[in-house]
Short mmCIF file of C-alpha atoms and ligand atoms in Angstrom, two decimals:
data_model
loop_
_atom_site.label_atom_id
_atom_site.label_comp_id
_atom_site.label_asym_id
_atom_site.label_seq_id
_atom_site.Cartn_x
_atom_site.Cartn_y
_atom_site.Cartn_z
CA MET A 1 -63.46 45.03 -67.97
CA PHE A 2 -61.32 42.87 -70.82
CA GLU A 3 -58.17 42.01 -68.69
CA SER A 4 -59.60 38.26 -68.06
CA VAL A 5 -61.17 37.90 -71.23
CA ALA A 6 -59.74 35.29 -73.17
CA ALA A 7 -59.99 34.64 -77.17
CA ARG A 8 -61.68 31.30 -77.04
CA PRO A 9 -61.89 28.52 -79.28
CA ASN A 10 -63.21 27.99 -82.74
CA ASP A 11 -66.07 25.69 -83.08
CA PRO A 12 -64.03 22.61 -85.29
CA ILE A 13 -66.18 23.23 -88.75
CA MET A 14 -65.21 27.40 -88.83
CA VAL A 15 -61.77 26.23 -88.05
CA VAL A 16 -61.36 23.80 -91.25
CA MET A 17 -63.15 26.31 -93.60
CA GLU A 18 -61.19 27.99 -92.16
CA GLN A 19 -58.57 26.51 -92.98
CA CYS A 20 -59.07 25.20 -96.23
CA LYS A 21 -60.01 28.96 -97.74
CA ALA A 22 -56.42 29.81 -96.36
CA ASP A 23 -55.45 26.65 -98.66
CA THR A 24 -53.79 27.70 -101.94
CA ARG A 25 -52.90 24.40 -103.63
CA PRO A 26 -55.21 24.60 -107.20
CA GLU A 27 -56.26 20.04 -106.21
CA LYS A 28 -57.43 20.71 -103.17
CA ILE A 29 -60.42 19.18 -102.49
CA ASP A 30 -62.87 21.13 -99.26
CA LEU A 31 -65.23 18.25 -98.30
CA GLY A 32 -65.41 20.47 -93.90
CA VAL A 33 -68.71 22.86 -93.71
CA GLY A 34 -72.15 21.20 -95.06
CA VAL A 35 -73.02 23.79 -96.80
CA TYR A 36 -74.25 21.67 -100.60
CA LYS A 37 -71.61 22.65 -103.64
CA ASP A 38 -72.87 21.98 -107.82
CA ALA A 39 -70.05 20.92 -109.98
CA SER A 40 -67.66 23.17 -110.13
CA GLY A 41 -67.35 23.64 -106.33
CA ASN A 42 -69.44 26.63 -105.91
CA THR A 43 -72.08 27.16 -103.39
CA ALA A 44 -75.07 28.76 -106.22
CA ILE A 45 -78.31 30.95 -105.17
CA LEU A 46 -80.76 29.03 -106.65
CA LYS A 47 -82.61 29.58 -110.07
CA SER A 48 -85.85 29.91 -108.24
CA VAL A 49 -84.44 31.58 -105.13
CA LYS A 50 -83.72 34.35 -107.58
CA MET A 51 -86.36 34.23 -110.07
CA ALA A 52 -88.68 35.03 -106.54
CA GLU A 53 -85.97 38.29 -104.91
CA GLN A 54 -86.06 39.35 -108.62
CA MET A 55 -90.19 39.51 -108.36
CA TRP A 56 -90.14 40.37 -103.92
CA GLY A 57 -87.42 42.98 -105.41
CA ARG A 58 -90.75 44.94 -106.66
CA GLU A 59 -93.03 44.49 -104.80
CA GLU A 60 -91.19 44.75 -101.24
CA THR A 61 -93.36 47.88 -100.47
CA THR A 62 -91.85 48.21 -96.66
CA LYS A 63 -88.68 47.28 -94.62
CA THR A 64 -91.32 47.60 -90.78
CA TYR A 65 -91.38 44.74 -88.35
CA VAL A 66 -92.87 42.26 -88.75
CA GLY A 67 -93.29 41.04 -85.75
CA THR A 68 -91.31 38.18 -82.65
CA ILE A 69 -92.83 34.95 -84.59
CA GLY A 70 -91.50 35.33 -87.39
CA ASN A 71 -93.26 35.64 -91.17
CA GLN A 72 -97.40 32.86 -89.98
CA ASP A 73 -97.55 32.03 -93.93
CA TYR A 74 -93.60 31.14 -94.32
CA CYS A 75 -94.95 28.74 -91.64
CA GLN A 76 -97.45 27.17 -92.35
CA ASP A 77 -95.43 26.60 -95.97
CA MET A 78 -93.11 25.49 -93.99
CA LEU A 79 -95.24 22.69 -92.59
CA GLU A 80 -98.05 21.89 -94.64
CA LEU A 81 -94.31 20.46 -96.78
CA MET A 82 -93.26 18.77 -94.17
CA LEU A 83 -96.38 17.15 -92.30
CA GLY A 84 -98.46 17.50 -95.11
CA LYS A 85 -101.47 19.46 -96.72
CA ASP A 86 -103.71 17.12 -94.56
CA SER A 87 -102.02 16.52 -91.58
CA ALA A 88 -104.70 16.08 -88.90
CA VAL A 89 -102.48 17.84 -86.23
CA LEU A 90 -102.55 20.75 -89.14
CA THR A 91 -106.62 20.93 -89.42
CA GLU A 92 -107.28 20.21 -85.99
CA GLY A 93 -104.76 23.29 -85.39
CA ARG A 94 -102.51 21.52 -82.74
CA VAL A 95 -99.49 22.85 -83.96
CA GLY A 96 -97.87 26.96 -82.54
CA ALA A 97 -94.81 27.63 -85.10
CA ALA A 98 -92.64 30.93 -84.71
CA GLN A 99 -89.43 31.09 -87.61
CA THR A 100 -86.53 31.28 -86.55
CA ALA A 101 -82.77 32.82 -87.04
CA GLY A 102 -82.23 29.02 -88.67
CA GLY A 103 -82.19 25.90 -88.20
CA SER A 104 -79.71 26.84 -85.27
CA GLY A 105 -82.01 29.94 -83.72
CA ALA A 106 -85.06 27.00 -84.10
CA LEU A 107 -83.00 24.51 -81.69
CA ARG A 108 -82.11 27.20 -79.20
CA LEU A 109 -86.25 28.28 -79.03
CA GLY A 110 -86.71 24.53 -78.60
CA ALA A 111 -84.71 24.50 -75.50
CA GLU A 112 -84.98 27.43 -73.82
CA VAL A 113 -89.37 26.42 -74.46
CA LEU A 114 -87.99 23.11 -72.81
CA LYS A 115 -86.68 24.79 -69.69
CA VAL A 116 -89.75 26.57 -68.99
CA ALA A 117 -92.26 23.38 -69.67
CA ALA A 118 -90.01 20.49 -68.34
CA PRO A 119 -86.86 22.34 -66.60
CA ASP A 120 -84.91 18.90 -65.13
CA ALA A 121 -85.21 17.20 -67.54
CA THR A 122 -82.72 15.83 -69.36
CA VAL A 123 -82.48 16.64 -73.54
CA TRP A 124 -80.79 12.05 -74.77
CA ALA A 125 -79.15 13.18 -78.05
CA SER A 126 -76.92 10.41 -80.06
CA THR A 127 -73.80 9.79 -80.06
CA PRO A 128 -71.64 11.63 -81.99
CA THR A 129 -74.23 14.35 -83.26
CA TRP A 130 -73.45 17.93 -84.17
CA ALA A 131 -71.25 19.59 -82.17
CA ASN A 132 -73.90 22.68 -82.23
CA HIS A 133 -76.34 21.22 -80.78
CA ILE A 134 -74.91 20.45 -77.56
CA PRO A 135 -74.54 24.35 -76.61
CA LEU A 136 -77.55 25.15 -78.43
CA ILE A 137 -79.54 23.34 -76.00
CA THR A 138 -77.28 23.27 -72.90
CA ASP A 139 -76.97 27.46 -72.55
CA ALA A 140 -80.63 27.61 -72.58
CA GLY A 141 -79.95 25.92 -69.44
CA MET A 142 -80.91 22.24 -70.28
CA ARG A 143 -78.80 19.02 -68.88
CA MET A 144 -77.71 16.75 -71.85
CA ASP A 145 -76.94 13.47 -71.72
CA SER A 146 -75.72 10.76 -75.20
CA TYR A 147 -77.09 7.21 -76.33
CA PRO A 148 -75.26 5.04 -78.67
CA TYR A 149 -76.27 5.72 -82.31
CA TYR A 150 -73.37 4.88 -84.55
CA ASN A 151 -71.60 1.92 -84.62
CA ARG A 152 -67.84 4.00 -86.03
CA GLU A 153 -67.17 -0.05 -87.04
CA THR A 154 -70.57 -1.69 -88.84
CA LEU A 155 -70.97 1.94 -89.94
CA GLY A 156 -74.03 1.72 -89.53
CA VAL A 157 -75.98 2.72 -86.25
CA ASP A 158 -76.75 0.97 -83.44
CA PHE A 159 -80.40 0.97 -83.40
CA GLU A 160 -81.21 -1.88 -80.50
CA ASP A 161 -78.45 -0.72 -78.08
CA MET A 162 -80.33 2.78 -78.47
CA LEU A 163 -83.04 1.57 -77.51
CA SER A 164 -81.84 -0.70 -74.22
CA HIS A 165 -79.80 2.22 -73.56
CA LEU A 166 -82.98 5.05 -73.39
CA ASP A 167 -84.95 2.37 -71.41
CA THR A 168 -82.41 1.90 -68.75
CA HIS A 169 -81.36 5.30 -68.13
CA ALA A 170 -84.03 7.64 -69.96
CA LYS A 171 -86.93 8.56 -67.13
CA ARG A 172 -90.34 9.75 -68.35
CA GLY A 173 -90.57 13.60 -69.39
CA ASP A 174 -86.81 13.22 -70.57
CA ILE A 175 -86.49 14.87 -74.17
CA VAL A 176 -84.64 12.44 -76.91
CA LEU A 177 -83.07 14.67 -79.41
CA LEU A 178 -83.71 12.98 -82.57
CA HIS A 179 -82.18 14.23 -86.29
CA GLY A 180 -84.93 13.49 -89.14
CA CYS A 181 -83.31 12.46 -92.30
CA CYS A 182 -79.27 12.89 -93.46
CA HIS A 183 -77.73 12.63 -89.68
CA ASN A 184 -75.60 14.96 -88.51
CA PRO A 185 -71.79 13.52 -88.49
CA THR A 186 -72.87 10.02 -90.08
CA GLY A 187 -74.85 10.45 -92.50
CA ALA A 188 -77.07 7.00 -91.28
CA ASP A 189 -80.31 7.48 -90.47
CA LEU A 190 -82.57 5.45 -89.23
CA SER A 191 -84.66 2.85 -91.55
CA PRO A 192 -88.90 2.49 -91.91
CA ALA A 193 -89.17 -0.22 -90.40
CA GLN A 194 -86.98 1.53 -86.42
CA TRP A 195 -89.31 4.91 -86.99
CA ASP A 196 -92.39 2.48 -86.25
CA ARG A 197 -90.65 0.84 -84.09
CA LEU A 198 -89.01 4.11 -81.64
CA ALA A 199 -92.11 5.63 -81.74
CA PRO A 200 -94.77 3.57 -80.16
CA PHE A 201 -91.51 2.74 -77.68
CA MET A 202 -91.28 7.11 -77.67
CA ALA A 203 -94.44 6.55 -76.81
CA GLU A 204 -95.46 4.01 -73.84
CA ARG A 205 -92.10 5.07 -71.33
CA GLY A 206 -94.00 8.76 -71.24
CA LEU A 207 -90.02 10.10 -74.15
CA PHE A 208 -90.68 13.43 -75.05
CA PRO A 209 -89.28 13.29 -79.19
CA PHE A 210 -87.26 16.90 -80.44
CA ILE A 211 -87.21 16.72 -83.82
CA ASP A 212 -84.19 18.17 -85.70
CA LEU A 213 -84.84 18.88 -89.50
CA ALA A 214 -81.80 20.25 -91.67
CA TYR A 215 -81.59 18.55 -94.58
CA PHE A 216 -85.08 17.51 -95.18
CA GLY A 217 -85.16 16.62 -99.40
CA LEU A 218 -81.82 16.32 -99.39
CA GLY A 219 -81.24 12.13 -99.02
CA ARG A 220 -83.51 10.18 -100.30
CA GLY A 221 -86.73 12.34 -101.30
CA MET A 222 -89.21 14.51 -99.69
CA ASP A 223 -91.68 11.37 -98.31
CA GLU A 224 -88.79 9.56 -97.61
CA ASP A 225 -86.49 11.97 -95.52
CA THR A 226 -89.89 13.28 -93.32
CA TYR A 227 -90.90 9.43 -92.76
CA GLY A 228 -89.74 9.75 -89.13
CA LEU A 229 -90.94 13.00 -88.92
CA ARG A 230 -95.08 12.41 -89.49
CA LYS A 231 -94.90 9.01 -87.95
CA VAL A 232 -93.81 10.54 -84.77
CA ILE A 233 -96.19 13.25 -84.74
CA GLU A 234 -99.11 10.09 -85.69
CA THR A 235 -97.37 7.48 -82.38
CA CYS A 236 -96.43 10.51 -80.11
CA PRO A 237 -98.76 13.37 -77.94
CA GLU A 238 -96.74 15.87 -78.13
CA VAL A 239 -93.63 17.45 -79.69
CA LEU A 240 -90.66 19.59 -80.65
CA LEU A 241 -89.44 19.81 -83.99
CA ALA A 242 -86.68 23.06 -86.16
CA ALA A 243 -86.12 22.85 -89.30
CA SER A 244 -84.39 25.07 -91.69
CA CYS A 245 -83.78 26.58 -95.37
CA SER A 246 -80.29 27.03 -95.33
CA LYS A 247 -79.64 23.18 -96.63
CA ASN A 248 -82.74 22.39 -99.56
CA PHE A 249 -83.06 26.23 -100.17
CA ALA A 250 -78.95 27.59 -100.49
CA LEU A 251 -80.77 30.26 -97.76
CA TYR A 252 -77.41 29.55 -95.53
CA ARG A 253 -76.61 33.15 -94.95
CA GLU A 254 -80.35 34.37 -95.26
CA ARG A 255 -80.54 32.19 -91.47
CA THR A 256 -84.32 30.97 -92.19
CA GLY A 257 -85.53 28.50 -89.95
CA LEU A 258 -89.05 27.27 -87.94
CA ILE A 259 -89.93 25.93 -85.28
CA ALA A 260 -93.28 24.43 -84.03
CA ALA A 261 -94.58 22.43 -81.32
CA ILE A 262 -96.82 19.84 -81.72
CA THR A 263 -99.62 19.87 -78.58
CA GLN A 264 -102.74 18.25 -78.17
CA THR A 265 -104.93 22.04 -78.07
CA ALA A 266 -105.37 24.43 -80.11
CA ASP A 267 -105.41 26.06 -76.91
CA LYS A 268 -101.79 25.07 -75.29
CA ALA A 269 -100.27 24.82 -79.44
CA ALA A 270 -101.17 28.72 -79.34
CA ALA A 271 -99.97 28.79 -75.45
CA LEU A 272 -96.13 27.44 -77.72
CA LYS A 273 -96.04 30.34 -80.19
CA SER A 274 -97.54 32.91 -77.88
CA GLN A 275 -94.26 31.53 -75.57
CA PHE A 276 -91.87 31.08 -79.40
CA GLY A 277 -92.73 34.83 -79.77
CA ALA A 278 -92.18 36.43 -76.21
CA ILE A 279 -88.08 33.99 -75.67
CA GLN A 280 -87.98 35.08 -79.23
CA ARG A 281 -88.01 38.99 -78.02
CA LYS A 282 -85.97 38.45 -75.27
CA LEU A 283 -82.89 36.69 -77.05
CA ILE A 284 -82.67 38.39 -80.56
CA SER A 285 -87.07 40.57 -80.74
CA MET A 286 -87.45 39.16 -83.34
CA PRO A 287 -86.14 36.46 -86.59
CA PRO A 288 -85.02 38.55 -90.25
CA ASP A 289 -87.56 38.21 -93.13
CA HIS A 290 -85.20 37.98 -96.01
CA GLY A 291 -85.51 34.23 -96.41
CA ALA A 292 -89.10 33.58 -95.05
CA ALA A 293 -90.72 35.82 -97.33
CA ILE A 294 -88.25 33.91 -100.52
CA VAL A 295 -89.37 30.96 -99.55
CA THR A 296 -92.89 31.82 -99.21
CA ARG A 297 -93.47 33.02 -102.12
CA ILE A 298 -92.10 29.83 -103.87
CA LEU A 299 -94.14 27.35 -102.22
CA ARG A 300 -97.99 29.84 -103.36
CA ASP A 301 -96.39 30.44 -107.02
CA GLU A 302 -97.17 26.91 -108.80
CA SER A 303 -94.52 27.25 -111.27
CA LEU A 304 -91.33 28.54 -108.45
CA ARG A 305 -91.98 25.88 -107.15
CA ASN A 306 -91.46 23.67 -109.68
CA ILE A 307 -88.19 24.80 -110.61
CA TRP A 308 -87.39 24.79 -107.12
CA VAL A 309 -88.43 21.17 -106.39
CA GLY A 310 -86.35 20.55 -109.28
CA GLU A 311 -82.98 21.97 -108.16
CA LEU A 312 -83.21 19.82 -104.83
CA ASP A 313 -84.03 17.10 -106.99
CA GLU A 314 -81.32 17.60 -109.01
CA MET A 315 -78.38 18.45 -106.21
CA ARG A 316 -79.92 14.74 -104.50
CA GLU A 317 -79.68 12.68 -107.14
CA ARG A 318 -75.79 15.24 -107.36
CA MET A 319 -75.35 13.85 -104.34
CA LEU A 320 -76.36 10.49 -104.27
CA GLY A 321 -74.52 10.45 -107.78
CA LEU A 322 -71.03 10.99 -105.82
CA ARG A 323 -71.71 8.60 -103.25
CA GLN A 324 -72.14 5.62 -105.61
CA LEU A 325 -68.57 6.73 -107.38
CA LEU A 326 -67.54 6.86 -103.57
CA SER A 327 -68.45 3.80 -103.43
CA ASP A 328 -67.21 1.80 -106.23
CA ALA A 329 -63.31 3.39 -105.93
CA MET A 330 -63.34 2.63 -102.43
CA ASN A 331 -64.90 -1.83 -102.86
CA VAL A 332 -61.59 -3.57 -102.50
CA GLN A 333 -59.83 -5.02 -100.85
CA GLY A 334 -59.67 -3.30 -96.54
CA GLY A 335 -62.27 -0.55 -98.03
CA GLU A 336 -65.19 -2.22 -98.77
CA ALA A 337 -67.02 -1.63 -95.21
CA MET A 338 -66.30 1.55 -96.51
CA ALA A 339 -67.70 1.16 -99.78
CA ALA A 340 -71.28 -0.18 -98.59
CA ALA A 341 -71.46 2.69 -96.18
CA ILE A 342 -71.22 5.70 -98.40
CA LYS A 343 -74.11 3.80 -100.32
CA ASN A 344 -75.91 3.30 -97.95
CA GLN A 345 -75.71 7.20 -95.88
CA ASN A 346 -78.53 9.16 -97.01
CA GLY A 347 -77.66 13.40 -97.13
CA MET A 348 -73.92 15.49 -97.63
CA PHE A 349 -72.62 13.09 -95.13
CA SER A 350 -70.69 10.17 -94.12
CA THR A 351 -68.62 9.47 -90.98
CA LEU A 352 -65.30 7.02 -91.82
CA PRO A 353 -63.15 5.88 -90.08
CA LEU A 354 -60.37 8.65 -89.67
CA SER A 355 -58.18 9.79 -87.23
CA PRO A 356 -57.81 13.71 -86.55
CA ASP A 357 -54.90 12.07 -87.28
CA HIS A 358 -55.98 10.90 -90.45
CA ALA A 359 -57.67 13.77 -90.83
CA ALA A 360 -54.66 16.14 -91.17
CA ARG A 361 -52.43 14.02 -92.71
CA LEU A 362 -54.86 14.29 -95.98
CA ARG A 363 -54.84 17.78 -95.52
CA GLU A 364 -50.89 18.40 -95.16
CA GLU A 365 -50.85 15.21 -97.53
CA HIS A 366 -53.22 15.22 -100.45
CA ALA A 367 -55.23 18.73 -100.09
CA VAL A 368 -58.30 16.71 -98.57
CA TYR A 369 -59.91 18.90 -95.62
CA LEU A 370 -62.35 16.79 -93.74
CA MET A 371 -63.45 17.10 -90.55
CA PRO A 372 -61.40 15.67 -87.16
CA SER A 373 -64.18 13.41 -86.74
CA GLY A 374 -64.57 12.23 -89.35
CA ARG A 375 -67.02 13.70 -91.10
CA ILE A 376 -66.57 14.00 -94.97
CA ASN A 377 -69.90 16.46 -96.60
CA ILE A 378 -69.33 14.12 -100.19
CA ALA A 379 -71.21 17.76 -102.06
CA GLY A 380 -67.64 19.13 -102.44
CA ALA A 381 -66.47 16.55 -104.09
CA ASN A 382 -66.66 15.93 -108.14
CA THR A 383 -66.69 13.23 -110.76
CA SER A 384 -62.68 13.90 -111.71
CA ASN A 385 -61.42 14.49 -107.59
CA ILE A 386 -63.00 10.95 -106.98
CA PRO A 387 -59.85 8.95 -107.94
CA ARG A 388 -57.67 10.84 -106.21
CA LEU A 389 -59.97 11.38 -103.58
CA ALA A 390 -60.40 7.45 -102.61
CA GLU A 391 -56.90 7.23 -102.99
CA ALA A 392 -56.27 9.44 -100.71
CA ILE A 393 -58.42 8.33 -97.31
CA LEU A 394 -57.44 3.92 -98.20
CA ALA A 395 -53.07 5.81 -98.43
CA VAL A 396 -53.52 6.84 -94.47
CA LEU A 397 -55.63 4.49 -93.27
C1 LMR B 1 -72.53 21.73 -90.38
O1 LMR B 1 -72.90 20.83 -89.56
O2 LMR B 1 -71.15 21.12 -91.34
C2 LMR B 1 -73.24 23.04 -90.89
O3 LMR B 1 -74.38 22.72 -90.13
C3 LMR B 1 -72.68 23.39 -91.07
C4 LMR B 1 -72.55 24.76 -89.36
O4 LMR B 1 -73.28 25.55 -88.91
O5 LMR B 1 -72.19 23.87 -88.67
#
């Protein structure tokens, strides 16, 4: 049976994660996989999460099934967090949502629903985009293509090229996949003024927004990080939203995500919710409960929520501080463009003008781990190793 089955290469992010784990050099710097690390290099469980788990442990009375659409209190709380409590689409009942197995589960469920709704449409993704976007969406049967986004020379967004490419090549009913904030892998986000232009541009051309919001709260702040999402929802009649609690609640392995369809009527929202349930049933039957139960507990308890907000602020501020330090250390001859980009980009990632060869030399000669694409996760650095990191990057260049 298995004679013809060959081993498959691992996802490059997982490859770098394994390589770094196996390296015994104590000075190694891990800028690979997108997980937050504190100043000691640990990905700790948040205090708010620990406290919620303890309470939940005492109160939980059953492990029976929750259902194919998962925990609906969690969906409501997450939607209020992202869209605002008074969001018109929520009060009008125009959102159908399901809990998913992480942000990846949400993207997959979103793509499966697109296959039902618009099987002949193309999903347009930024160049570059998160590597896993492509298999998650194409395996659901959707065709994908790409629009220009990140300029590896200016290290900024080529916004005019993005608009003109979509204008020329995307057809009415096509889907545009957008990173709501903290673009992965580049950290280069659209400005509020660019979202203000993009939203009506998409509405006028009948382009359908599919927004991936995996890092909200970790860029510039909750309001800033949800600006684009809210603008698009205000402007476009229908939207798909995939969200994740992996990073902002540090719930990574608990696989806690959400898919939501913003529709034109409450009836359609109910139809979309039932689609999510039916599709999830055939893929994984139903999402795991634990992470969603913890998030709901935190968001509904004022004191836990305040602790969480403080922890989220601390993670974000630490990354902004590291960006500033690395930027200062790189602001020497030949490093000015990188210095400016590192400071202005958002969230965990920046993509530097480094080739796979540069990445290999950084790994071999300097024990610095980053993606072959030049993506770094700033949270993997710390105040004491930043000078060495800046020197190493400038040395291989
Ligand atoms: C990343 O981009 O490194 C993270 O989102 C982790 C992952 O699953 O790829």
